[in-house]
Amino acid sequence: MADDPELSRYRLIRGLMIAAAVLYCSLLLEAAAGFPLNLHDSMLSDLAALDQPTNLYARGMDLTTGILLVLVPILARQTARRHRDVAALLISTALFGIGTMFSVFLPLDCAPSLSQACLESEDSGRAGMALVLHATFSTVAGVGCVAMAFFILVVLRRTGWTGPRRLTAAVLAGASLISQIWLVIAIGIQELKGDEAHQPGIIQRVSVVLVCLMLATVTPGLKQALLPSRSLQPAGQPG
């Protein structure tokens, strides 16, 4: 018997989100490269700097992640017509993907955490418009990620928290949301101090791990919202 088309689409979306989760987890690349960065004072974006040997790998992972996160809302667009909260979640996912994807084309020229000259170039404004645009698209990705975590919680509030998959998705979305806000506050404090040489590297890495786990678990956690009840339950059972 042939699969329900919507169930097949759900499985494809689930696979794309798991792939995006793995590719977005740049800590895997950092580990494979032998941890070239100072974990405490560097940001993972330094892996994609043009003067780093990990440059092409890091940018390739981000580009593929961005493409996958844009494809998912396209595939799930019919679901968005049923509920506004799902539509908002899919828009947030696309925003996350667009910001991640376009930041790839505007990488840092050098890794500030590994070069004092590079750091001074950034501080003096000599890095130019490319740095500004990179920061802009990174901010777009960050806003999309925060909004995505928020709307996962909104959708789960409507569909219910019960069940291990939903509860896992809710916990990881909440933890991701908190970690992203914490990261923004930490970066803001460093900026106010004028201490750009010491970035909140550990906080960022914890946040990235939580986001990766959120991406991997969101589709199973929101299965009821992404599929009509006929794809989830035998006929005659209540929704």
PDB file of N, CA, C and O in Angstrom, residues 123 184-200 203:
ATOM      1  N   ASP A 123      38.557  46.551  15.039  1.00  0.00           N
ATOM      2  CA  ASP A 123      38.303  47.626  15.995  1.00  0.00           C
ATOM      3  C   ASP A 123      38.419  48.998  15.349  1.00  0.00           C
ATOM      4  O   ASP A 123      37.690  49.929  15.695  1.00  0.00           O
ATOM      5  N   VAL A 184      23.419  36.781  23.507  1.00  0.00           N
ATOM      6  CA  VAL A 184      23.299  38.184  23.092  1.00  0.00           C
ATOM      7  C   VAL A 184      23.683  39.122  24.230  1.00  0.00           C
ATOM      8  O   VAL A 184      24.397  40.113  24.034  1.00  0.00           O
ATOM      9  N   ILE A 185      23.219  38.800  25.438  1.00  0.00           N
ATOM     10  CA  ILE A 185      23.558  39.628  26.599  1.00  0.00           C
ATOM     11  C   ILE A 185      25.064  39.604  26.854  1.00  0.00           C
ATOM     12  O   ILE A 185      25.685  40.643  27.109  1.00  0.00           O
ATOM     13  N   ALA A 186      25.671  38.410  26.772  1.00  0.00           N
ATOM     14  CA  ALA A 186      27.114  38.282  27.008  1.00  0.00           C
ATOM     15  C   ALA A 186      27.921  39.071  25.981  1.00  0.00           C
ATOM     16  O   ALA A 186      28.895  39.752  26.326  1.00  0.00           O
ATOM     17  N   ILE A 187      27.511  38.998  24.716  1.00  0.00           N
ATOM     18  CA  ILE A 187      28.203  39.758  23.672  1.00  0.00           C
ATOM     19  C   ILE A 187      28.039  41.250  23.914  1.00  0.00           C
ATOM     20  O   ILE A 187      28.988  42.031  23.768  1.00  0.00           O
ATOM     21  N   GLY A 188      26.829  41.655  24.309  1.00  0.00           N
ATOM     22  CA  GLY A 188      26.584  43.071  24.580  1.00  0.00           C
ATOM     23  C   GLY A 188      27.442  43.590  25.720  1.00  0.00           C
ATOM     24  O   GLY A 188      27.979  44.712  25.646  1.00  0.00           O
ATOM     25  N   ILE A 189      27.610  42.792  26.750  1.00  0.00           N
ATOM     26  CA  ILE A 189      28.451  43.192  27.884  1.00  0.00           C
ATOM     27  C   ILE A 189      29.896  43.366  27.444  1.00  0.00           C
ATOM     28  O   ILE A 189      30.576  44.337  27.821  1.00  0.00           O
ATOM     29  N   GLN A 190      30.381  42.422  26.607  1.00  0.00           N
ATOM     30  CA  GLN A 190      31.753  42.517  26.104  1.00  0.00           C
ATOM     31  C   GLN A 190      31.938  43.767  25.255  1.00  0.00           C
ATOM     32  O   GLN A 190      32.971  44.432  25.312  1.00  0.00           O
ATOM     33  N   GLU A 191      30.910  44.080  24.446  1.00  0.00           N
ATOM     34  CA  GLU A 191      30.979  45.279  23.605  1.00  0.00           C
ATOM     35  C   GLU A 191      31.025  46.541  24.466  1.00  0.00           C
ATOM     36  O   GLU A 191      31.794  47.467  24.184  1.00  0.00           O
ATOM     37  N   LEU A 192      30.209  46.577  25.507  1.00  0.00           N
ATOM     38  CA  LEU A 192      30.192  47.747  26.382  1.00  0.00           C
ATOM     39  C   LEU A 192      31.522  47.916  27.109  1.00  0.00           C
ATOM     40  O   LEU A 192      31.974  49.039  27.355  1.00  0.00           O
ATOM     41  N   LYS A 193      32.149  46.805  27.435  1.00  0.00           N
ATOM     42  CA  LYS A 193      33.448  46.847  28.092  1.00  0.00           C
ATOM     43  C   LYS A 193      34.576  47.211  27.127  1.00  0.00           C
ATOM     44  O   LYS A 193      35.683  47.567  27.546  1.00  0.00           O
ATOM     45  N   GLY A 194      34.288  47.080  25.815  1.00  0.00           N
ATOM     46  CA  GLY A 194      35.336  47.298  24.821  1.00  0.00           C
ATOM     47  C   GLY A 194      36.338  46.160  24.790  1.00  0.00           C
ATOM     48  O   GLY A 194      37.467  46.324  24.315  1.00  0.00           O
ATOM     49  N   ASP A 195      35.919  44.996  25.259  1.00  0.00           N
ATOM     50  CA  ASP A 195      36.821  43.843  25.344  1.00  0.00           C
ATOM     51  C   ASP A 195      36.440  42.824  24.285  1.00  0.00           C
ATOM     52  O   ASP A 195      35.891  41.762  24.579  1.00  0.00           O
ATOM     53  N   GLU A 196      36.737  43.128  23.030  1.00  0.00           N
ATOM     54  CA  GLU A 196      36.375  42.239  21.939  1.00  0.00           C
ATOM     55  C   GLU A 196      37.362  41.089  21.782  1.00  0.00           C
ATOM     56  O   GLU A 196      37.141  40.179  20.980  1.00  0.00           O
ATOM     57  N   ALA A 197      38.440  41.126  22.517  1.00  0.00           N
ATOM     58  CA  ALA A 197      39.428  40.044  22.437  1.00  0.00           C
ATOM     59  C   ALA A 197      38.963  38.810  23.201  1.00  0.00           C
ATOM     60  O   ALA A 197      39.484  37.715  22.995  1.00  0.00           O
ATOM     61  N   HIS A 198      37.981  38.980  24.085  1.00  0.00           N
ATOM     62  CA  HIS A 198      37.506  37.859  24.888  1.00  0.00           C
ATOM     63  C   HIS A 198      36.010  37.669  24.643  1.00  0.00           C
ATOM     64  O   HIS A 198      35.173  38.268  25.325  1.00  0.00           O
ATOM     65  N   GLN A 199      35.698  36.879  23.646  1.00  0.00           N
ATOM     66  CA  GLN A 199      34.313  36.613  23.294  1.00  0.00           C
ATOM     67  C   GLN A 199      33.756  35.448  24.131  1.00  0.00           C
ATOM     68  O   GLN A 199      34.519  34.611  24.621  1.00  0.00           O
ATOM     69  N   PRO A 200      32.432  35.399  24.297  1.00  0.00           N
ATOM     70  CA  PRO A 200      31.822  34.320  25.098  1.00  0.00           C
ATOM     71  C   PRO A 200      31.792  32.995  24.333  1.00  0.00           C
ATOM     72  O   PRO A 200      30.727  32.503  23.941  1.00  0.00           O
ATOM     73  N   ILE A 203      29.774  29.965  25.922  1.00  0.00           N
ATOM     74  CA  ILE A 203      28.327  30.186  25.840  1.00  0.00           C
ATOM     75  C   ILE A 203      27.844  29.942  24.411  1.00  0.00           C
ATOM     76  O   ILE A 203      26.799  29.315  24.189  1.00  0.00           O
TER      77      ILE A 203
END
